[in-house]
PDB file of C-alpha atoms in Angstrom:
ATOM      1  CA  UNK A   1     136.622 122.542  87.924  1.00 75.00           C
ATOM      2  CA  UNK A   2     134.127 121.206  85.383  1.00 85.00           C
ATOM      3  CA  UNK A   3     133.434 123.212  82.191  1.00 89.00           C
ATOM      4  CA  UNK A   4     129.999 124.501  83.215  1.00 91.00           C
ATOM      5  CA  UNK A   5     131.190 125.579  86.651  1.00 92.00           C
ATOM      6  CA  UNK A   6     134.116 127.390  85.021  1.00 94.00           C
ATOM      7  CA  UNK A   7     131.810 129.163  82.584  1.00 93.00           C
ATOM      8  CA  UNK A   8     129.506 130.242  85.416  1.00 94.00           C
ATOM      9  CA  UNK A   9     132.386 131.600  87.473  1.00 95.00           C
ATOM     10  CA  UNK A  10     133.459 133.714  84.499  1.00 95.00           C
ATOM     11  CA  UNK A  11     129.875 134.907  84.010  1.00 93.00           C
ATOM     12  CA  UNK A  12     129.707 135.958  87.658  1.00 94.00           C
ATOM     13  CA  UNK A  13     133.012 137.820  87.403  1.00 93.00           C
ATOM     14  CA  UNK A  14     131.854 139.739  84.345  1.00 92.00           C
ATOM     15  CA  UNK A  15     128.500 140.661  85.873  1.00 89.00           C
ATOM     16  CA  UNK A  16     128.830 141.907  89.435  1.00 84.00           C
ATOM     17  CA  UNK A  17     125.186 142.945  89.739  1.00 79.00           C
ATOM     18  CA  UNK A  18     123.783 143.887  93.119  1.00 73.00           C
ATOM     19  CA  UNK A  19     125.352 144.153  96.556  1.00 71.00           C
ATOM     20  CA  UNK A  20     128.153 141.909  97.768  1.00 77.00           C
ATOM     21  CA  UNK A  21     125.613 139.889  99.748  1.00 78.00           C
ATOM     22  CA  UNK A  22     123.494 139.420  96.620  1.00 83.00           C
ATOM     23  CA  UNK A  23     126.528 138.372  94.571  1.00 86.00           C
ATOM     24  CA  UNK A  24     127.629 135.888  97.239  1.00 88.00           C
ATOM     25  CA  UNK A  25     124.167 134.316  97.509  1.00 90.00           C
ATOM     26  CA  UNK A  26     123.855 134.131  93.704  1.00 92.00           C
ATOM     27  CA  UNK A  27     127.230 132.403  93.373  1.00 93.00           C
ATOM     28  CA  UNK A  28     126.244 129.711  95.862  1.00 94.00           C
ATOM     29  CA  UNK A  29     123.046 128.991  93.951  1.00 94.00           C
ATOM     30  CA  UNK A  30     124.562 128.871  90.461  1.00 95.00           C
ATOM     31  CA  UNK A  31     127.343 126.591  91.693  1.00 94.00           C
ATOM     32  CA  UNK A  32     124.673 124.276  93.099  1.00 94.00           C
ATOM     33  CA  UNK A  33     123.033 124.410  89.694  1.00 94.00           C
ATOM     34  CA  UNK A  34     126.309 123.419  88.011  1.00 93.00           C
ATOM     35  CA  UNK A  35     126.622 120.444  90.373  1.00 91.00           C
ATOM     36  CA  UNK A  36     123.050 119.437  89.605  1.00 91.00           C
ATOM     37  CA  UNK A  37     123.667 119.512  85.842  1.00 90.00           C
ATOM     38  CA  UNK A  38     126.849 117.509  86.249  1.00 86.00           C
ATOM     39  CA  UNK A  39     125.101 114.940  88.458  1.00 87.00           C
ATOM     40  CA  UNK A  40     122.565 114.382  85.681  1.00 84.00           C
ATOM     41  CA  UNK A  41     125.363 112.984  83.515  1.00 79.00           C
ATOM     42  CA  UNK A  42     126.133 116.084  81.438  1.00 73.00           C
ATOM     43  CA  UNK A  43     129.764 116.304  82.582  1.00 74.00           C
ATOM     44  CA  UNK A  44     130.944 118.362  79.592  1.00 80.00           C
ATOM     45  CA  UNK A  45     127.977 120.735  79.415  1.00 85.00           C
ATOM     46  CA  UNK A  46     128.914 124.359  78.651  1.00 91.00           C
ATOM     47  CA  UNK A  47     127.060 127.563  79.351  1.00 90.00           C
ATOM     48  CA  UNK A  48     126.420 128.076  75.652  1.00 90.00           C
ATOM     49  CA  UNK A  49     124.469 124.846  75.214  1.00 90.00           C
ATOM     50  CA  UNK A  50     122.305 124.854  78.339  1.00 92.00           C
ATOM     51  CA  UNK A  51     118.752 123.709  77.643  1.00 92.00           C
ATOM     52  CA  UNK A  52     115.420 124.414  79.255  1.00 92.00           C
ATOM     53  CA  UNK A  53     115.435 120.879  80.649  1.00 92.00           C
ATOM     54  CA  UNK A  54     118.669 121.581  82.563  1.00 92.00           C
ATOM     55  CA  UNK A  55     116.997 124.388  84.475  1.00 93.00           C
ATOM     56  CA  UNK A  56     113.735 122.486  84.909  1.00 91.00           C
ATOM     57  CA  UNK A  57     115.565 119.428  86.287  1.00 91.00           C
ATOM     58  CA  UNK A  58     117.425 121.538  88.840  1.00 92.00           C
ATOM     59  CA  UNK A  59     114.223 123.245  89.994  1.00 91.00           C
ATOM     60  CA  UNK A  60     112.376 119.946  90.327  1.00 90.00           C
ATOM     61  CA  UNK A  61     115.278 118.525  92.308  1.00 91.00           C
ATOM     62  CA  UNK A  62     115.208 121.454  94.719  1.00 91.00           C
ATOM     63  CA  UNK A  63     111.448 121.115  95.146  1.00 88.00           C
ATOM     64  CA  UNK A  64     111.984 117.560  96.417  1.00 88.00           C
ATOM     65  CA  UNK A  65     114.336 118.808  99.155  1.00 89.00           C
ATOM     66  CA  UNK A  66     111.466 120.324 101.166  1.00 83.00           C
ATOM     67  CA  UNK A  67     112.993 123.790 100.964  1.00 83.00           C
ATOM     68  CA  UNK A  68     110.938 126.799 102.014  1.00 81.00           C
ATOM     69  CA  UNK A  69     108.985 128.674  99.356  1.00 81.00           C
ATOM     70  CA  UNK A  70     111.204 131.730  99.851  1.00 80.00           C
ATOM     71  CA  UNK A  71     114.368 129.682  99.303  1.00 88.00           C
ATOM     72  CA  UNK A  72     112.982 128.122  96.137  1.00 90.00           C
ATOM     73  CA  UNK A  73     111.955 131.498  94.751  1.00 87.00           C
ATOM     74  CA  UNK A  74     115.417 132.915  95.451  1.00 89.00           C
ATOM     75  CA  UNK A  75     117.069 129.993  93.652  1.00 92.00           C
ATOM     76  CA  UNK A  76     114.782 130.391  90.650  1.00 91.00           C
ATOM     77  CA  UNK A  77     115.587 134.111  90.568  1.00 90.00           C
ATOM     78  CA  UNK A  78     119.298 133.253  90.340  1.00 92.00           C
ATOM     79  CA  UNK A  79     118.618 130.834  87.469  1.00 94.00           C
ATOM     80  CA  UNK A  80     116.617 133.506  85.660  1.00 92.00           C
ATOM     81  CA  UNK A  81     119.613 135.803  86.086  1.00 92.00           C
ATOM     82  CA  UNK A  82     121.841 133.204  84.387  1.00 94.00           C
ATOM     83  CA  UNK A  83     119.366 132.733  81.542  1.00 93.00           C
ATOM     84  CA  UNK A  84     119.080 136.489  81.001  1.00 92.00           C
ATOM     85  CA  UNK A  85     122.846 137.020  81.021  1.00 92.00           C
ATOM     86  CA  UNK A  86     123.404 134.396  78.322  1.00 92.00           C
ATOM     87  CA  UNK A  87     120.675 135.945  76.182  1.00 92.00           C
ATOM     88  CA  UNK A  88     118.184 133.092  76.596  1.00 91.00           C
ATOM     89  CA  UNK A  89     115.606 134.339  79.124  1.00 90.00           C
ATOM     90  CA  UNK A  90     112.983 131.866  77.897  1.00 90.00           C
ATOM     91  CA  UNK A  91     114.964 128.963  79.357  1.00 92.00           C
ATOM     92  CA  UNK A  92     113.317 129.688  82.733  1.00 91.00           C
ATOM     93  CA  UNK A  93     109.611 130.503  83.005  1.00 85.00           C
ATOM     94  CA  UNK A  94     108.926 134.048  84.183  1.00 80.00           C
ATOM     95  CA  UNK A  95     105.885 132.977  86.203  1.00 77.00           C
ATOM     96  CA  UNK A  96     106.637 131.064  89.407  1.00 78.00           C
ATOM     97  CA  UNK A  97     103.237 129.393  89.322  1.00 74.00           C
ATOM     98  CA  UNK A  98     104.134 127.848  85.963  1.00 77.00           C
ATOM     99  CA  UNK A  99     107.053 126.200  87.783  1.00 79.00           C
ATOM    100  CA  UNK A 100     104.770 124.879  90.502  1.00 77.00           C
ATOM    101  CA  UNK A 101     105.952 127.427  93.067  1.00 75.00           C
ATOM    102  CA  UNK A 102     103.590 129.263  95.316  1.00 66.00           C
ATOM    103  CA  UNK A 103     103.536 133.042  94.858  1.00 61.00           C
ATOM    104  CA  UNK A 104     104.955 135.397  97.457  1.00 59.00           C
ATOM    105  CA  UNK A 105     103.061 136.415 100.540  1.00 55.00           C
ATOM    106  CA  UNK A 106      99.923 136.944  98.524  1.00 59.00           C
ATOM    107  CA  UNK A 107      97.396 139.672  97.963  1.00 66.00           C
ATOM    108  CA  UNK A 108      97.148 142.674 100.230  1.00 67.00           C
ATOM    109  CA  UNK A 109      93.844 143.031 102.052  1.00 70.00           C
ATOM    110  CA  UNK A 110      94.872 146.245 103.808  1.00 80.00           C
ATOM    111  CA  UNK A 111      96.958 149.098 102.474  1.00 87.00           C
ATOM    112  CA  UNK A 112     100.516 149.387 103.828  1.00 86.00           C
ATOM    113  CA  UNK A 113     101.070 152.755 102.190  1.00 88.00           C
ATOM    114  CA  UNK A 114     102.854 155.516 104.083  1.00 88.00           C
ATOM    115  CA  UNK A 115     102.748 159.178 103.144  1.00 88.00           C
ATOM    116  CA  UNK A 116     105.729 161.435 103.758  1.00 88.00           C
ATOM    117  CA  UNK A 117     104.195 164.508 105.405  1.00 86.00           C
ATOM    118  CA  UNK A 118     106.051 167.712 106.254  1.00 84.00           C
ATOM    119  CA  UNK A 119     105.906 167.432 110.036  1.00 83.00           C
ATOM    120  CA  UNK A 120     107.302 163.884 109.914  1.00 88.00           C
ATOM    121  CA  UNK A 121     110.045 164.802 107.464  1.00 91.00           C
ATOM    122  CA  UNK A 122     110.901 167.748 109.702  1.00 91.00           C
ATOM    123  CA  UNK A 123     111.986 165.311 112.420  1.00 93.00           C
ATOM    124  CA  UNK A 124     114.712 163.937 110.144  1.00 95.00           C
ATOM    125  CA  UNK A 125     117.834 165.901 111.038  1.00 94.00           C
ATOM    126  CA  UNK A 126     120.300 164.298 108.609  1.00 96.00           C
ATOM    127  CA  UNK A 127     120.245 166.039 105.220  1.00 97.00           C
ATOM    128  CA  UNK A 128     121.318 162.969 103.212  1.00 97.00           C
ATOM    129  CA  UNK A 129     118.540 160.877 104.739  1.00 97.00           C
ATOM    130  CA  UNK A 130     115.935 163.600 104.198  1.00 97.00           C
ATOM    131  CA  UNK A 131     116.697 163.908 100.479  1.00 97.00           C
ATOM    132  CA  UNK A 132     116.724 160.120 100.099  1.00 97.00           C
ATOM    133  CA  UNK A 133     113.332 159.807 101.781  1.00 97.00           C
ATOM    134  CA  UNK A 134     111.850 162.402  99.453  1.00 97.00           C
ATOM    135  CA  UNK A 135     113.211 160.565  96.410  1.00 98.00           C
ATOM    136  CA  UNK A 136     111.951 157.260  97.770  1.00 97.00           C
ATOM    137  CA  UNK A 137     108.437 158.653  98.110  1.00 96.00           C
ATOM    138  CA  UNK A 138     108.450 160.508  94.788  1.00 97.00           C
ATOM    139  CA  UNK A 139     109.808 157.657  92.657  1.00 98.00           C
ATOM    140  CA  UNK A 140     108.970 154.481  94.590  1.00 97.00           C
ATOM    141  CA  UNK A 141     112.613 153.650  95.263  1.00 97.00           C
ATOM    142  CA  UNK A 142     113.925 150.985  97.600  1.00 95.00           C
ATOM    143  CA  UNK A 143     115.900 152.199 100.594  1.00 94.00           C
ATOM    144  CA  UNK A 144     119.269 151.171  99.133  1.00 94.00           C
ATOM    145  CA  UNK A 145     118.427 152.809  95.800  1.00 96.00           C
ATOM    146  CA  UNK A 146     117.464 156.056  97.515  1.00 97.00           C
ATOM    147  CA  UNK A 147     120.838 156.125  99.255  1.00 97.00           C
ATOM    148  CA  UNK A 148     123.113 154.951  96.435  1.00 96.00           C
ATOM    149  CA  UNK A 149     121.545 157.084  93.723  1.00 98.00           C
ATOM    150  CA  UNK A 150     123.616 159.845  92.135  1.00 98.00           C
ATOM    151  CA  UNK A 151     120.863 162.338  91.287  1.00 98.00           C
ATOM    152  CA  UNK A 152     122.876 164.279  88.688  1.00 98.00           C
ATOM    153  CA  UNK A 153     123.696 161.080  86.764  1.00 98.00           C
ATOM    154  CA  UNK A 154     120.220 159.573  87.130  1.00 98.00           C
ATOM    155  CA  UNK A 155     118.329 162.652  85.922  1.00 98.00           C
ATOM    156  CA  UNK A 156     117.692 162.347  82.174  1.00 97.00           C
ATOM    157  CA  UNK A 157     115.087 165.060  81.866  1.00 96.00           C
ATOM    158  CA  UNK A 158     111.928 163.034  81.389  1.00 97.00           C
ATOM    159  CA  UNK A 159     113.039 159.943  83.297  1.00 97.00           C
ATOM    160  CA  UNK A 160     115.112 158.760  86.227  1.00 98.00           C
ATOM    161  CA  UNK A 161     117.664 156.090  85.272  1.00 98.00           C
ATOM    162  CA  UNK A 162     118.932 153.685  87.933  1.00 97.00           C
ATOM    163  CA  UNK A 163     122.253 151.873  87.535  1.00 95.00           C
ATOM    164  CA  UNK A 164     122.400 148.122  88.050  1.00 91.00           C
ATOM    165  CA  UNK A 165     124.825 148.613  90.954  1.00 91.00           C
ATOM    166  CA  UNK A 166     122.180 150.583  92.851  1.00 94.00           C
ATOM    167  CA  UNK A 167     119.295 148.146  92.460  1.00 92.00           C
ATOM    168  CA  UNK A 168     118.165 144.860  93.948  1.00 84.00           C
ATOM    169  CA  UNK A 169     119.139 141.961  91.716  1.00 76.00           C
ATOM    170  CA  UNK A 170     121.286 144.234  89.565  1.00 83.00           C
ATOM    171  CA  UNK A 171     118.417 145.158  87.246  1.00 85.00           C
ATOM    172  CA  UNK A 172     118.795 148.695  85.832  1.00 92.00           C
ATOM    173  CA  UNK A 173     115.535 150.507  85.237  1.00 94.00           C
ATOM    174  CA  UNK A 174     113.875 153.749  84.239  1.00 97.00           C
ATOM    175  CA  UNK A 175     111.141 155.648  86.067  1.00 98.00           C
ATOM    176  CA  UNK A 176     109.224 158.447  84.327  1.00 97.00           C
ATOM    177  CA  UNK A 177     109.440 161.962  85.709  1.00 98.00           C
ATOM    178  CA  UNK A 178     105.827 163.080  85.385  1.00 96.00           C
ATOM    179  CA  UNK A 179     104.989 165.743  87.940  1.00 96.00           C
ATOM    180  CA  UNK A 180     106.264 169.168  89.020  1.00 96.00           C
ATOM    181  CA  UNK A 181     106.667 167.778  92.560  1.00 96.00           C
ATOM    182  CA  UNK A 182     109.038 165.064  91.333  1.00 97.00           C
ATOM    183  CA  UNK A 183     111.074 167.661  89.446  1.00 97.00           C
ATOM    184  CA  UNK A 184     111.376 169.917  92.511  1.00 97.00           C
ATOM    185  CA  UNK A 185     112.497 167.035  94.722  1.00 97.00           C
ATOM    186  CA  UNK A 186     115.009 165.772  92.160  1.00 98.00           C
ATOM    187  CA  UNK A 187     116.440 169.240  91.515  1.00 98.00           C
ATOM    188  CA  UNK A 188     116.945 169.763  95.253  1.00 97.00           C
ATOM    189  CA  UNK A 189     118.720 166.415  95.557  1.00 98.00           C
ATOM    190  CA  UNK A 190     120.955 167.269  92.590  1.00 98.00           C
ATOM    191  CA  UNK A 191     122.021 170.570  94.131  1.00 98.00           C
ATOM    192  CA  UNK A 192     122.679 168.921  97.494  1.00 98.00           C
ATOM    193  CA  UNK A 193     124.614 165.879  96.210  1.00 97.00           C
ATOM    194  CA  UNK A 194     126.533 167.540  93.370  1.00 97.00           C
ATOM    195  CA  UNK A 195     128.126 164.753  91.335  1.00 96.00           C
ATOM    196  CA  UNK A 196     127.988 162.305  94.229  1.00 97.00           C
ATOM    197  CA  UNK A 197     125.472 159.972  95.809  1.00 97.00           C
ATOM    198  CA  UNK A 198     123.263 160.450  98.846  1.00 98.00           C
ATOM    199  CA  UNK A 199     125.705 158.558 101.050  1.00 97.00           C
ATOM    200  CA  UNK A 200     128.030 160.954 102.912  1.00 96.00           C
ATOM    201  CA  UNK A 201     131.533 160.920 101.353  1.00 94.00           C
ATOM    202  CA  UNK A 202     133.272 159.730 104.517  1.00 92.00           C
ATOM    203  CA  UNK A 203     130.832 156.894 105.234  1.00 93.00           C
ATOM    204  CA  UNK A 204     130.364 153.422 103.820  1.00 93.00           C
ATOM    205  CA  UNK A 205     126.948 152.212 102.720  1.00 92.00           C
ATOM    206  CA  UNK A 206     126.637 150.007 105.819  1.00 90.00           C
ATOM    207  CA  UNK A 207     127.566 152.869 108.133  1.00 94.00           C
ATOM    208  CA  UNK A 208     124.969 155.080 106.478  1.00 95.00           C
ATOM    209  CA  UNK A 209     122.307 152.375 106.846  1.00 93.00           C
ATOM    210  CA  UNK A 210     122.782 152.698 110.606  1.00 94.00           C
ATOM    211  CA  UNK A 211     122.270 156.452 110.326  1.00 95.00           C
ATOM    212  CA  UNK A 212     119.164 155.925 108.171  1.00 95.00           C
ATOM    213  CA  UNK A 213     117.644 153.497 110.672  1.00 93.00           C
ATOM    214  CA  UNK A 214     118.308 155.814 113.594  1.00 94.00           C
ATOM    215  CA  UNK A 215     116.911 158.869 111.825  1.00 94.00           C
ATOM    216  CA  UNK A 216     113.783 157.182 110.464  1.00 94.00           C
ATOM    217  CA  UNK A 217     113.032 155.519 113.796  1.00 92.00           C
ATOM    218  CA  UNK A 218     113.129 158.806 115.699  1.00 91.00           C
ATOM    219  CA  UNK A 219     110.900 160.360 113.019  1.00 91.00           C
ATOM    220  CA  UNK A 220     108.367 157.522 113.269  1.00 89.00           C
ATOM    221  CA  UNK A 221     109.217 156.311 109.747  1.00 86.00           C
ATOM    222  CA  UNK A 222     110.822 152.941 110.450  1.00 76.00           C
ATOM    223  CA  UNK A 223     108.680 151.224 107.789  1.00 80.00           C
ATOM    224  CA  UNK A 224     109.713 153.325 104.798  1.00 91.00           C
ATOM    225  CA  UNK A 225     108.810 150.499 102.402  1.00 91.00           C
ATOM    226  CA  UNK A 226     105.294 151.867 102.780  1.00 93.00           C
ATOM    227  CA  UNK A 227     106.389 154.815 100.646  1.00 95.00           C
ATOM    228  CA  UNK A 228     106.725 152.365  97.725  1.00 95.00           C
ATOM    229  CA  UNK A 229     103.212 151.111  98.398  1.00 95.00           C
ATOM    230  CA  UNK A 230     101.899 154.665  98.205  1.00 95.00           C
ATOM    231  CA  UNK A 231     103.777 155.248  94.952  1.00 97.00           C
ATOM    232  CA  UNK A 232     102.286 152.092  93.404  1.00 97.00           C
ATOM    233  CA  UNK A 233      98.760 152.980  94.483  1.00 97.00           C
ATOM    234  CA  UNK A 234      99.047 156.536  93.160  1.00 96.00           C
ATOM    235  CA  UNK A 235     100.396 155.255  89.839  1.00 97.00           C
ATOM    236  CA  UNK A 236      97.477 152.853  89.476  1.00 97.00           C
ATOM    237  CA  UNK A 237      95.065 155.727  90.040  1.00 97.00           C
ATOM    238  CA  UNK A 238      96.979 157.935  87.566  1.00 97.00           C
ATOM    239  CA  UNK A 239      97.069 155.289  84.851  1.00 97.00           C
ATOM    240  CA  UNK A 240      93.541 153.887  85.179  1.00 97.00           C
ATOM    241  CA  UNK A 241      91.505 156.635  86.817  1.00 96.00           C
ATOM    242  CA  UNK A 242      90.402 154.053  89.413  1.00 96.00           C
ATOM    243  CA  UNK A 243      91.406 153.335  92.989  1.00 96.00           C
ATOM    244  CA  UNK A 244      93.298 150.054  93.381  1.00 96.00           C
ATOM    245  CA  UNK A 245      91.390 147.193  95.055  1.00 95.00           C
ATOM    246  CA  UNK A 246      93.330 147.597  98.320  1.00 94.00           C
ATOM    247  CA  UNK A 247      91.876 151.115  98.645  1.00 94.00           C
ATOM    248  CA  UNK A 248      88.333 149.965  97.909  1.00 94.00           C
ATOM    249  CA  UNK A 249      88.517 149.980  94.126  1.00 95.00           C
ATOM    250  CA  UNK A 250      86.999 147.330  91.899  1.00 95.00           C
ATOM    251  CA  UNK A 251      88.608 143.916  92.249  1.00 93.00           C
ATOM    252  CA  UNK A 252      90.182 142.483  89.127  1.00 92.00           C
ATOM    253  CA  UNK A 253      87.689 139.641  88.896  1.00 92.00           C
ATOM    254  CA  UNK A 254      84.817 142.157  89.009  1.00 95.00           C
ATOM    255  CA  UNK A 255      86.182 144.445  86.288  1.00 95.00           C
ATOM    256  CA  UNK A 256      84.323 144.638  83.013  1.00 95.00           C
ATOM    257  CA  UNK A 257      85.991 142.311  80.464  1.00 94.00           C
ATOM    258  CA  UNK A 258      87.148 145.235  78.323  1.00 95.00           C
ATOM    259  CA  UNK A 259      89.010 146.759  81.315  1.00 95.00           C
ATOM    260  CA  UNK A 260      90.983 143.659  82.263  1.00 95.00           C
ATOM    261  CA  UNK A 261      93.687 144.032  79.580  1.00 95.00           C
ATOM    262  CA  UNK A 262      94.279 147.600  80.785  1.00 96.00           C
ATOM    263  CA  UNK A 263      94.511 146.404  84.391  1.00 96.00           C
ATOM    264  CA  UNK A 264      97.153 143.850  83.447  1.00 95.00           C
ATOM    265  CA  UNK A 265      99.131 146.351  81.355  1.00 96.00           C
ATOM    266  CA  UNK A 266      99.113 148.921  84.165  1.00 97.00           C
ATOM    267  CA  UNK A 267     100.141 146.369  86.775  1.00 96.00           C
ATOM    268  CA  UNK A 268     103.041 145.268  84.600  1.00 95.00           C
ATOM    269  CA  UNK A 269     104.156 148.880  84.116  1.00 96.00           C
ATOM    270  CA  UNK A 270     104.011 149.540  87.863  1.00 97.00           C
ATOM    271  CA  UNK A 271     105.934 146.334  88.598  1.00 95.00           C
ATOM    272  CA  UNK A 272     108.663 147.454  86.202  1.00 95.00           C
ATOM    273  CA  UNK A 273     108.839 150.951  87.701  1.00 97.00           C
ATOM    274  CA  UNK A 274     109.252 149.366  91.146  1.00 96.00           C
ATOM    275  CA  UNK A 275     112.016 147.082  89.898  1.00 94.00           C
ATOM    276  CA  UNK A 276     110.120 143.782  89.812  1.00 90.00           C
ATOM    277  CA  UNK A 277     110.073 141.377  86.898  1.00 79.00           C
ATOM    278  CA  UNK A 278     106.761 139.677  87.724  1.00 82.00           C
ATOM    279  CA  UNK A 279     103.306 141.173  87.500  1.00 89.00           C
ATOM    280  CA  UNK A 280     101.903 139.211  90.455  1.00 87.00           C
ATOM    281  CA  UNK A 281     104.093 141.161  92.885  1.00 89.00           C
ATOM    282  CA  UNK A 282     101.721 144.093  92.408  1.00 93.00           C
ATOM    283  CA  UNK A 283      99.047 142.184  94.357  1.00 92.00           C
ATOM    284  CA  UNK A 284     100.987 142.998  97.539  1.00 91.00           C
ATOM    285  CA  UNK A 285     100.876 146.718  96.702  1.00 95.00           C
ATOM    286  CA  UNK A 286      97.506 147.106  95.008  1.00 95.00           C
ATOM    287  CA  UNK A 287      95.370 144.183  96.104  1.00 93.00           C
ATOM    288  CA  UNK A 288      93.612 141.943  93.656  1.00 90.00           C
TER     289      UNK A 288
END
C-alpha cells in the first residue's frame, strides 16, 4: 500500500463519522483519490503534504468521466471531509459552483413543508416514533437524527447538541432551543427515553426504520422531510420578519441592497441548523 493510501486508511479508522453505509462510500472515494494522486506521479505523497492542486486534479479528472452531477457532488463532499479532518479545509472550495459543478436540484418554486398536526400525530401508535416526529418538527432534524438522538444527552439547556454519530456526514451541530413548545417536546422525550435513544432497546436502527416507515405511512406522513422544510421556513420568518420567497415573500434579487447581507447571514444560519455546510442548499427549502 502506498504512503498516501495508508495515511487515508488510518484517517478513516480514527474518524468513523456517519452510518456504516456512509463510511463505506467515503472509503471508496478517498481510495480513488489516493490512486489519482499516485497516477499523477506523486508516488510518495503523504497526507500531511497534500496540496490544493492534488484535490483540484482529482476533481477535474472525475469531471471528464461523464459522471452524474450527484456522483460528482458526493465525491467532492468526501474530499472536503478529508481536508477538514487534516485541518486544511481551504484545500477544497466550499462552493460547488466554484469547482464547475452544477448545484443540487435547484430552487424551490413550491413549498414542500409539512406541518405535524394533532389529528395526524394521533394516528401514530408507536411511542418512539411519535416522540421522534415531534422532535423532527420542532428542531428540523433528519429522520435518522430524530431516531438516534439521546434527548437527555442532547439537551444543554439553551441548545440541542447532536453527536457526529447521529448525523449525516458525521458533522456534529447545535440547534438553539428558543420556544416554550420546543422545551415541552424535548422534556417529554427526555422523560420517555431516560438515558437512551428513541430507538427501542431490543431493536436495531434498521429494524426501527421499518417501524417508522409503517407508522408514518398509515398516518399519512410518509414524506416527513417536509417537516424540515417547515422548520426552515419558520426560522427564516423568525430571523428576518419576512416570509421566505417560496411562501410568496420577496425574492432575493428584489430585496433592497441593505437587506441582502441579512438574507445571506440568515440563510447560512438556517443551513447550519439543518446540518448543511453550503448556503445554496437553502434554496430548496426557502426559494430564491
